[in-house]
XYZ file of C-alpha atoms in Angstrom:
660
model
C 2.206 -7.714 9.415
C 0.426 -10.150 11.725
C -0.491 -13.770 11.127
C -0.626 -14.966 7.536
C -3.506 -17.178 6.441
C -2.933 -20.412 4.579
C -5.069 -21.868 1.805
C -5.360 -22.487 -1.906
C -4.773 -19.195 -3.735
C -6.657 -18.482 -6.921
C -4.739 -17.431 -10.012
C -5.932 -14.149 -11.485
C -8.572 -15.335 -13.980
C -10.261 -17.334 -11.201
C -9.783 -14.558 -8.637
C -11.310 -12.002 -11.000
C -14.446 -14.137 -11.306
C -14.802 -14.154 -7.502
C -13.980 -10.459 -6.916
C -17.617 -9.322 -6.581
C -18.313 -12.060 -4.041
C -15.315 -11.023 -1.910
C -16.324 -7.346 -2.116
C -19.911 -8.118 -1.134
C -18.913 -10.354 1.763
C -16.290 -7.826 2.857
C -18.940 -5.116 3.123
C -21.177 -7.391 5.198
C -18.271 -8.067 7.552
C -17.604 -4.336 7.792
C -21.242 -3.667 8.675
C -21.081 -6.364 11.360
C -18.058 -4.589 12.857
C -19.791 -1.218 12.535
C -22.931 -2.433 14.296
C -20.901 -3.929 17.130
C -18.179 -1.307 17.596
C -19.575 2.095 16.559
C -20.226 2.929 20.202
C -17.003 1.403 21.498
C -15.177 3.570 24.042
C -11.635 3.394 25.368
C -10.196 5.159 28.400
C -7.002 6.511 26.875
C -4.961 6.594 23.720
C -2.662 3.676 23.013
C -0.165 3.561 20.196
C 2.512 1.419 18.647
C 5.402 1.716 16.226
C 6.622 -0.589 13.466
C 10.314 -0.578 12.599
C 11.517 -2.485 9.542
C 15.057 -3.768 8.935
C 17.088 -4.976 6.003
C 19.216 -7.986 6.921
C 22.622 -7.620 5.283
C 25.552 -10.031 5.151
C 29.107 -8.723 4.935
C 31.922 -10.340 2.984
C 34.761 -8.375 4.520
C 37.469 -10.232 2.611
C 36.060 -9.047 -0.713
C 34.615 -5.742 0.548
C 31.121 -6.723 -0.518
C 27.734 -6.578 1.191
C 24.723 -8.638 0.165
C 21.135 -8.998 1.227
C 20.659 -12.051 3.443
C 17.581 -14.079 2.535
C 17.488 -15.811 5.928
C 14.325 -14.187 7.298
C 12.719 -17.560 8.094
C 15.834 -18.874 9.845
C 16.118 -15.752 11.984
C 12.442 -15.856 12.971
C 12.786 -19.537 13.829
C 15.814 -18.803 16.010
C 13.835 -16.094 17.803
C 10.885 -18.432 18.334
C 13.090 -21.199 19.751
C 14.900 -18.946 22.221
C 13.815 -20.299 25.614
C 14.925 -17.194 27.480
C 12.787 -15.000 25.233
C 9.857 -17.372 25.683
C 10.121 -16.944 29.442
C 9.857 -13.176 28.913
C 6.745 -13.408 26.774
C 7.952 -14.653 23.405
C 9.405 -12.846 20.430
C 7.279 -13.919 17.452
C 3.468 -13.654 17.205
C 2.841 -17.388 17.586
C 4.408 -17.481 21.062
C 3.860 -13.908 22.230
C 2.365 -13.288 25.666
C 1.103 -9.704 25.636
C -0.314 -9.556 29.160
C 3.100 -9.102 30.739
C 4.250 -5.660 31.862
C 7.736 -6.411 30.520
C 6.542 -7.912 27.232
C 9.428 -8.732 24.907
C 9.528 -6.990 21.519
C 7.959 -8.959 18.697
C 9.367 -9.723 15.242
C 7.284 -10.359 12.139
C 7.926 -11.460 8.541
C 7.714 -8.934 5.725
C 7.399 -9.089 1.939
C 11.113 -9.319 1.287
C 12.891 -12.454 2.460
C 15.675 -10.068 3.496
C 13.417 -8.025 5.803
C 12.236 -8.107 9.418
C 9.585 -6.024 11.116
C 9.656 -5.301 14.844
C 7.039 -3.911 17.202
C 6.948 -3.315 20.961
C 5.693 -6.290 22.950
C 2.600 -4.379 24.001
C 1.104 -1.022 22.975
C 2.580 2.179 24.328
C 0.445 4.405 26.520
C 0.354 8.180 26.375
C 2.210 8.545 29.675
C 5.506 10.365 29.339
C 7.379 7.414 30.822
C 6.293 5.375 27.809
C 7.489 8.089 25.436
C 10.917 7.973 27.036
C 11.044 4.166 26.823
C 10.584 4.049 23.048
C 14.224 4.645 22.099
C 15.507 2.113 24.617
C 13.019 -0.441 23.325
C 14.040 0.163 19.704
C 17.684 -0.318 20.622
C 16.766 -3.528 22.453
C 14.951 -4.848 19.383
C 18.009 -4.353 17.212
C 20.207 -6.115 19.768
C 17.810 -9.056 19.998
C 17.591 -9.335 16.218
C 21.386 -9.192 15.825
C 21.857 -11.833 18.539
C 19.855 -14.289 16.425
C 21.770 -13.674 13.207
C 25.025 -15.017 11.836
C 28.185 -13.174 12.942
C 28.529 -11.484 9.533
C 24.882 -10.315 9.427
C 23.384 -7.076 10.690
C 19.846 -5.570 10.888
C 20.312 -2.213 9.151
C 17.587 0.437 8.948
C 18.037 1.709 5.419
C 14.942 2.256 3.308
C 16.271 0.256 0.367
C 19.338 -1.824 -0.347
C 21.442 0.353 -2.667
C 22.190 -2.422 -5.181
C 18.937 -4.386 -5.178
C 18.401 -5.454 -8.791
C 21.956 -5.110 -10.098
C 23.373 -7.832 -12.402
C 25.781 -9.155 -9.733
C 25.105 -11.507 -6.802
C 23.576 -8.901 -4.483
C 21.872 -11.571 -2.337
C 22.870 -14.664 -0.402
C 22.028 -17.361 -1.179
C 21.988 -16.504 -4.867
C 19.027 -17.371 -7.120
C 18.642 -16.806 -10.872
C 16.379 -14.011 -12.079
C 13.217 -14.128 -14.214
C 11.085 -16.620 -12.274
C 7.477 -17.485 -13.064
C 5.836 -15.239 -10.423
C 7.698 -11.925 -10.753
C 9.092 -12.485 -14.273
C 11.612 -9.784 -13.447
C 14.871 -9.202 -15.292
C 16.508 -8.112 -12.061
C 14.918 -10.136 -9.229
C 14.428 -13.831 -8.501
C 11.064 -15.085 -7.260
C 12.923 -16.213 -4.132
C 13.524 -12.585 -3.127
C 9.972 -12.585 -1.718
C 8.711 -14.230 1.441
C 7.828 -17.824 0.447
C 4.410 -17.690 2.126
C 1.963 -18.301 -0.691
C 0.298 -14.901 -0.197
C 3.326 -12.962 -1.403
C 4.202 -14.641 -4.715
C 0.467 -14.791 -5.470
C 0.143 -11.074 -4.755
C 3.014 -10.291 -7.116
C 1.795 -12.633 -9.856
C -1.831 -11.469 -9.710
C -0.897 -7.783 -9.776
C 1.110 -8.490 -12.927
C -1.688 -10.585 -14.443
C -4.433 -8.080 -13.657
C -2.360 -5.249 -15.058
C -1.636 -7.171 -18.238
C 2.090 -6.482 -18.056
C 4.826 -6.174 -15.475
C 4.835 -3.251 -13.090
C 6.793 -0.302 -14.443
C 8.938 1.702 -12.045
C 10.989 4.511 -13.573
C 13.012 6.857 -11.352
C 14.920 9.838 -12.805
C 18.683 9.398 -12.792
C 20.758 11.964 -10.890
C 22.793 13.803 -13.514
C 26.352 14.225 -12.275
C 29.333 15.643 -14.166
C 30.116 12.433 -16.068
C 26.611 11.006 -16.358
C 25.812 10.511 -20.073
C 22.947 12.489 -21.565
C 20.674 10.949 -22.549
C 21.364 8.262 -19.966
C 20.215 4.754 -20.886
C 19.857 2.124 -18.162
C 22.772 -0.241 -18.897
C 21.283 -3.107 -16.866
C 18.283 -3.672 -19.174
C 18.349 -6.759 -21.387
C 16.353 -6.101 -24.542
C 17.023 -9.601 -25.900
C 15.291 -11.594 -23.162
C 12.458 -13.807 -24.498
C 11.558 -16.109 -21.606
C 8.107 -14.714 -20.773
C 5.527 -12.748 -22.795
C 6.085 -9.766 -20.460
C 9.704 -9.580 -21.603
C 8.290 -7.589 -24.513
C 7.620 -4.699 -22.093
C 11.121 -3.274 -22.507
C 10.793 -3.451 -26.269
C 7.417 -1.693 -26.112
C 8.493 1.485 -24.331
C 8.618 0.539 -20.637
C 12.190 1.843 -20.363
C 12.682 5.632 -20.550
C 15.789 7.644 -21.315
C 17.284 9.267 -18.204
C 15.372 6.918 -15.875
C 16.402 3.903 -13.794
C 14.033 1.087 -14.801
C 12.664 -1.532 -12.381
C 10.089 -4.207 -13.081
C 9.156 -6.089 -9.916
C 7.074 -5.693 -6.783
C 10.093 -6.173 -4.512
C 11.559 -2.858 -5.688
C 8.698 -1.232 -3.767
C 7.563 -3.665 -1.116
C 11.194 -4.418 -0.336
C 11.435 -0.910 1.154
C 11.567 -0.266 4.894
C 9.553 2.411 6.661
C 8.524 3.701 10.078
C 4.782 3.444 10.780
C 2.807 4.586 13.804
C -0.634 3.272 14.752
C -2.865 5.125 17.219
C -5.793 3.640 19.066
C -8.347 6.374 19.683
C -10.676 6.418 22.668
C -13.667 6.171 20.298
C -14.577 6.345 16.630
C -15.125 10.105 16.721
C -11.596 10.730 17.958
C -10.208 8.292 15.417
C -11.935 10.101 12.571
C -10.589 13.441 13.790
C -7.031 12.083 13.891
C -7.359 10.533 10.442
C -8.375 13.868 8.924
C -6.018 16.127 10.823
C -2.928 13.947 10.367
C -3.522 13.523 6.645
C -2.055 16.927 5.578
C 1.024 16.152 7.701
C 1.911 13.028 5.705
C 3.927 14.781 2.966
C 5.671 17.001 5.538
C 6.939 14.023 7.536
C 7.850 12.216 4.321
C 10.147 15.084 3.322
C 11.579 15.393 6.837
C 12.513 11.709 6.912
C 13.855 11.512 3.331
C 16.294 8.589 3.111
C 16.140 6.991 -0.374
C 18.547 8.519 -2.942
C 19.794 5.248 -4.512
C 18.087 2.598 -6.638
C 19.576 -0.416 -8.417
C 23.139 0.836 -7.998
C 22.531 4.392 -9.233
C 22.068 7.763 -7.606
C 18.602 9.013 -8.523
C 17.137 12.495 -8.619
C 14.569 11.833 -5.880
C 14.991 11.419 -2.134
C 12.063 9.266 -0.952
C 10.517 5.848 -1.624
C 6.784 6.555 -1.897
C 6.190 6.733 -5.653
C 8.429 3.758 -6.297
C 6.289 1.575 -4.023
C 3.169 3.040 -5.602
C 4.294 1.969 -9.064
C 5.615 -1.391 -7.874
C 2.126 -2.497 -6.748
C 0.088 -0.629 -9.361
C -2.391 -3.179 -10.717
C -4.371 -0.738 -12.883
C -5.108 -1.867 -16.406
C -4.470 0.238 -19.498
C -8.162 1.224 -19.421
C -8.035 2.287 -15.771
C -4.873 4.287 -16.472
C -6.631 6.132 -19.295
C -4.380 4.651 -21.981
C -7.338 2.924 -23.673
C -11.094 3.615 -23.776
C -13.134 1.898 -21.063
C -14.556 -1.408 -22.212
C -13.849 -4.182 -19.702
C -13.277 -1.981 -16.632
C -15.669 0.273 -14.745
C -13.614 3.412 -14.144
C -10.550 5.385 -15.000
C -8.716 5.413 -11.655
C -6.399 8.408 -11.013
C -4.191 6.786 -8.358
C -2.457 3.502 -7.654
C -3.774 1.461 -4.746
C -0.607 2.640 -2.950
C -1.103 6.409 -2.896
C -1.901 9.477 -0.852
C -5.328 9.722 0.771
C -8.370 10.739 -1.246
C -10.984 11.104 1.517
C -11.785 12.919 4.734
C -14.055 11.113 7.203
C -14.645 13.274 10.302
C -18.119 14.679 10.956
C -16.538 18.052 11.662
C -18.407 21.267 10.785
C -15.076 22.736 9.712
C -14.856 20.150 6.903
C -15.920 21.986 3.759
C -16.999 20.264 0.567
C -14.304 22.280 -1.201
C -11.661 20.218 0.658
C -12.840 16.976 -0.939
C -11.192 15.276 -3.901
C -13.121 16.339 -7.029
C -11.794 13.271 -8.872
C -12.825 10.744 -6.222
C -13.980 7.423 -7.655
C -16.328 5.301 -5.554
C -18.622 2.321 -5.911
C -22.155 3.703 -5.487
C -23.583 0.235 -4.908
C -21.197 -0.307 -1.992
C -21.924 3.139 -0.598
C -25.696 2.592 -0.714
C -25.363 -0.755 1.067
C -23.287 0.820 3.830
C -25.758 3.676 4.265
C -28.643 1.191 4.335
C -26.702 -0.624 7.057
C -26.603 2.511 9.206
C -23.239 4.036 8.291
C -23.067 7.794 7.720
C -22.373 9.290 4.303
C -18.758 10.354 4.910
C -17.535 7.010 6.188
C -19.577 5.114 3.622
C -17.927 7.218 0.904
C -14.493 6.385 2.306
C -15.010 2.629 2.231
C -16.863 2.763 -1.102
C -13.736 4.410 -2.519
C -11.459 1.690 -1.141
C -13.738 -0.988 -2.565
C -13.340 0.139 -6.172
C -10.260 -2.110 -6.135
C -10.277 -5.815 -6.858
C -9.131 -8.280 -4.203
C -5.763 -9.581 -5.379
C -5.204 -12.685 -3.252
C -8.226 -14.940 -2.702
C -8.087 -18.334 -0.998
C -10.592 -20.865 -2.293
C -11.393 -22.138 1.203
C -12.590 -18.663 2.265
C -15.370 -18.651 -0.348
C -17.329 -21.566 1.045
C -19.364 -19.667 3.647
C -19.659 -16.070 4.848
C -18.531 -15.800 8.466
C -19.595 -12.501 10.049
C -17.425 -13.191 13.082
C -14.343 -12.774 10.897
C -12.899 -9.923 8.822
C -10.945 -11.840 6.182
C -12.864 -10.520 3.175
C -12.978 -6.961 4.482
C -9.245 -7.013 5.225
C -8.566 -8.432 1.774
C -9.520 -5.021 0.358
C -8.692 -2.812 3.339
C -5.144 -4.104 3.790
C -4.259 -3.791 0.083
C -5.265 -0.133 -0.093
C -1.921 1.275 0.989
C -2.710 4.962 1.493
C -0.593 7.290 3.600
C -3.263 7.176 6.313
C -5.321 4.107 7.156
C -8.520 4.048 9.249
C -8.783 0.650 10.971
C -11.987 -0.695 12.567
C -11.681 -2.902 15.654
C -11.127 -6.609 15.033
C -14.043 -8.839 16.082
C -13.953 -10.441 19.533
C -11.040 -8.277 20.590
C -10.443 -5.497 23.094
C -8.686 -3.370 20.463
C -10.435 -0.107 19.534
C -10.667 2.159 16.489
C -7.213 2.859 15.090
C -5.465 5.235 12.722
C -2.199 4.369 10.996
C 0.308 7.047 9.926
C 2.278 5.500 7.072
C 4.327 8.056 5.167
C 7.603 8.243 7.130
C 10.864 6.742 5.873
C 12.874 4.524 8.187
C 15.872 6.304 9.722
C 19.433 5.062 10.149
C 19.407 5.213 13.962
C 17.047 4.223 16.735
C 17.385 7.726 18.139
C 15.938 9.231 14.961
C 13.162 6.649 14.705
C 12.223 7.273 18.326
C 12.323 11.041 17.772
C 9.880 10.946 14.875
C 7.646 8.440 16.645
C 7.429 10.580 19.776
C 6.972 13.751 17.740
C 3.958 12.470 15.829
C 2.430 11.214 19.099
C 2.848 14.673 20.639
C 1.264 16.231 17.558
C -1.820 14.064 18.056
C -2.031 15.268 21.655
C -1.809 18.877 20.529
C -4.466 18.299 17.854
C -6.935 16.910 20.375
C -6.074 19.290 23.199
C -6.281 22.475 21.159
C -8.861 21.292 18.611
C -6.401 22.136 15.837
C -7.543 22.463 12.246
C -5.081 21.370 9.550
C -7.705 20.824 6.836
C -6.347 21.306 3.346
C -7.978 20.489 0.009
C -7.063 16.915 -0.828
C -5.577 17.844 -4.250
C -3.094 20.101 -2.439
C -2.003 17.200 -0.204
C -1.550 15.100 -3.339
C 0.648 17.842 -4.815
C 2.596 18.017 -1.556
C 3.338 14.292 -1.771
C 4.907 14.894 -5.169
C 6.916 17.855 -3.859
C 8.294 15.675 -1.049
C 10.027 13.471 -3.637
C 12.298 16.241 -4.887
C 15.969 16.090 -4.104
C 16.594 18.083 -0.911
C 12.902 19.004 -0.706
C 13.395 20.602 2.707
C 15.393 23.381 1.064
C 14.195 23.324 -2.515
C 10.415 22.938 -2.245
C 7.438 24.690 -0.731
C 4.347 22.914 0.494
C 0.727 23.959 0.779
C -0.310 24.261 4.408
C -3.093 25.850 6.398
C -2.275 29.350 7.630
C -4.388 29.336 10.806
C -4.796 26.028 12.679
C -6.973 27.368 15.469
C -10.710 26.923 15.890
C -12.795 29.754 17.227
C -15.710 28.755 19.418
C -18.242 30.940 21.177
C -17.571 29.242 24.499
C -15.215 26.500 25.515
C -13.487 25.717 28.742
C -11.537 22.767 29.932
C -8.049 21.547 30.615
C -5.712 19.097 28.987
C -5.602 15.782 30.805
C -2.698 13.359 30.986
C -4.180 11.622 27.947
C -3.883 14.888 26.092
C -7.589 15.220 25.381
C -9.371 18.371 26.391
C -12.779 17.802 27.937
C -14.781 21.009 27.667
C -17.399 21.847 30.240
C -19.672 23.464 27.655
C -19.100 22.112 24.201
C -19.882 24.471 21.363
C -19.368 23.541 17.743
C -17.050 25.730 15.680
C -18.680 27.810 13.044
C -18.644 26.404 9.509
C -15.894 28.266 7.628
C -16.838 30.794 4.987
C -14.883 32.684 2.351
C -12.641 31.398 -0.440
C -10.882 28.162 0.441
C -7.752 29.439 -1.317
C -7.395 32.103 1.379
C -7.037 29.445 4.068
C -3.697 28.033 2.958
C -0.394 29.151 1.467
C 2.871 27.747 0.176
C 5.402 27.380 3.004
C 8.837 25.890 3.490
C 9.281 22.860 5.727
C 11.088 25.167 8.158
C 8.060 27.468 8.344
C 5.648 24.567 8.818
C 7.717 22.919 11.542
C 9.281 25.902 13.304
C 6.728 28.600 12.493
C 6.483 31.966 10.798
C 6.996 35.303 12.524
C 3.563 36.617 11.544
C 1.777 33.520 10.280
C 1.538 29.823 10.934
C 2.735 29.158 14.510
C 4.678 25.972 13.652
C 4.224 22.340 14.621
C 6.976 22.400 17.224
C 5.651 25.535 19.001
C 2.218 23.882 19.056
C 3.712 20.749 20.617
C 5.614 22.846 23.138
C 2.410 24.700 24.021
C 0.782 21.337 24.681
C 3.702 20.276 26.900
C 3.393 23.576 28.785
C -0.284 22.810 29.442
C 0.314 19.442 31.123
C 2.303 18.400 34.134
C 5.711 17.418 32.765
C 8.698 17.249 35.097
C 11.925 18.990 34.130
C 13.885 15.783 33.506
C 11.232 14.426 31.145
C 10.977 17.738 29.345
C 14.736 17.737 28.784
C 14.631 14.226 27.367
C 11.799 15.123 25.008
C 13.749 18.222 23.978
C 16.446 15.965 22.450
C 13.905 14.633 19.979
C 12.258 17.963 19.283
C 15.641 19.570 18.711
C 16.541 16.988 16.068
C 13.357 17.715 14.157
C 13.678 21.483 14.590
C 17.203 21.505 13.178
C 16.452 19.082 10.390
C 13.547 21.267 9.283
C 15.747 24.361 9.353
C 18.501 22.621 7.406
C 21.047 22.694 10.219
C 21.027 18.893 10.245
C 20.962 16.739 7.133
C 18.392 14.178 6.125
C 19.564 10.615 5.636
C 19.136 11.059 1.879
C 21.435 14.086 1.815
C 24.069 12.295 3.870
C 23.984 9.189 1.645
C 24.223 11.234 -1.541
C 27.164 13.168 -0.102
C 28.851 9.934 1.050
C 28.649 8.432 -2.439
C 29.794 11.570 -4.235
C 32.736 11.962 -1.824
C 33.863 8.338 -2.089
C 37.301 7.922 -3.707
C 35.959 5.250 -6.064
C 33.052 7.374 -7.313
C 33.549 8.554 -10.894
C 30.935 11.340 -10.941
C 28.797 9.148 -13.189
C 25.860 8.319 -10.861
C 27.097 4.722 -10.357
C 27.124 3.267 -6.822
C 29.636 0.432 -7.175
C 29.901 -2.684 -4.999
C 32.755 -1.137 -2.991
C 30.862 2.128 -2.469
C 27.790 0.157 -1.406
C 29.854 -1.887 1.063
C 31.409 1.212 2.591
C 28.038 2.996 2.724
C 26.299 0.162 4.568
C 29.281 -0.204 6.933
C 29.114 3.537 7.609
C 25.382 3.284 8.299
C 26.083 0.529 10.825
C 28.691 2.721 12.503
C 26.225 5.613 12.643
C 23.592 3.296 14.129
C 25.952 2.447 16.965
C 27.610 5.826 17.522
C 24.983 8.369 16.386
C 27.739 10.796 15.407
C 29.287 10.847 18.881
C 32.641 9.103 18.569
C 33.594 9.638 14.936
C 33.018 12.054 12.121
C 30.821 9.605 10.194
C 27.335 11.002 9.889
C 27.935 13.985 12.136
C 26.035 16.153 9.656
C 22.874 14.383 10.862
C 23.630 14.723 14.590
C 26.405 17.253 15.158
C 24.294 19.433 17.445
C 22.685 16.544 19.320
């Protein structure tokens, strides 16, 4: 998450009045970056991973597990550790990144019960780095645990199964319905106390004109009532004006209802950021990885429980989307436009709506026909020298209002900074993010892959991290073409939410990923990038776009079809065959590839399937969709055991690893 600025935050009415100024200054900062960095070149790809943890506290005497709200204490303990300081530091304020043995770094997150960890320095593309990722992730968990209380543990579950239940699911305990979130189920203290976070939550609610509304379909088991009505909702609460929401239709039959930002931003995920060698390569990766987002979301599914109930979805994405959705009734299409400029089809946390690569294979038919953009912003960017595609991308992001504005930042425009640009850029949470270089920094153009769910074990998180890195190498080496019409990717994101989507859903995907050039020669380098001797541009595609893609299972997309799409894993293996990889390294990489191959085929379970099975097999479960305190305790304990054993020494979780 990086360093958090301090200042005097503006409440929404004041922030709204300054939104145009922040947008305008943000565009000027972007143009300053563009002018300085558009020709920036790097020698090789660098990349990094972000792993997020829930900090849980066990009460073994009472068989209860709670969220620990001690994020600040843990980060302080890490910062004060003299041994870690000697090794380069373990929090951003004291980190020394020049060291070859840089210590992993820990960062705050939205939830006061969360930690984020990153490697101490970026990974390179060398295969030694790929094989160090799992060890480094294990080290991070050990370091984090060593700076916690004896009864605490850093667990990598996407959500805490009983976040928002009426009981004391957190320690220390705070009463619900505070001024910022105004939630029936969450205290304001659930969020990081840094002023940015409560202001973000309060201003999203204020801009929207009501609380956020998150409804997730209940999983209907044998004894689940029909219609099912959320028993945790209090219809008689009258503390805040927004308490009327539940009396005005916010709660739906057969849906679990949630009303606060922490139900989304309190979720953990696995994110990978790539630094490209130049802007052209970054734009290629942004486009070509975009259609893969829903596929990796389904493969990493790990979120079948919300607020103490089994739900009928398996992933987190839409819940986060709704938990930060600041659109007004007009922007949602519920009322005619009067005070707002557009009807906006998607939340600011959503799947991508743009392609940005200047690739002749990019057809206009692939673009989002419902794309909303700010023409004034686009024209200013084009006047500043930016091309139409990239200007369209940023003009789309800038249709949003800045949510958190600090009064001190409005005194003077500083083109050596990016605060106003990042105000908009960083609060557009799409499944891919294109990141310009920071000013006065050696960092290059970056692309962030954001759709994956966090996995229970470091082995799994390393496997998916390494796999997506190898896919990028294959894309660049073989000039692969995964272009798909953006509306199909949007539909795929919805399909990924289905229970057991790997087996039950099909996804749109391109049938032929290969480009056909009149002449091209070259060889894949260690960086994975092919450098042709005679570059020839691929021909612009012709024919109906609908003929270019088909519905496929996850197994077919990952492992390939007999007479169709070759499969992501065979493409990765072809890349590995084309570079100099020793046998030992290849065998180590095969462990990760095998996990993904078997998960895609259904031989190994997703985390979501295992959790659902664990709950439904628990002796206390009454086949009524309820995940009780005892079931939650046993589930989190089992996840900790799986984290340590990875299915090797006990039967717990073997369905996820039995063939490892």
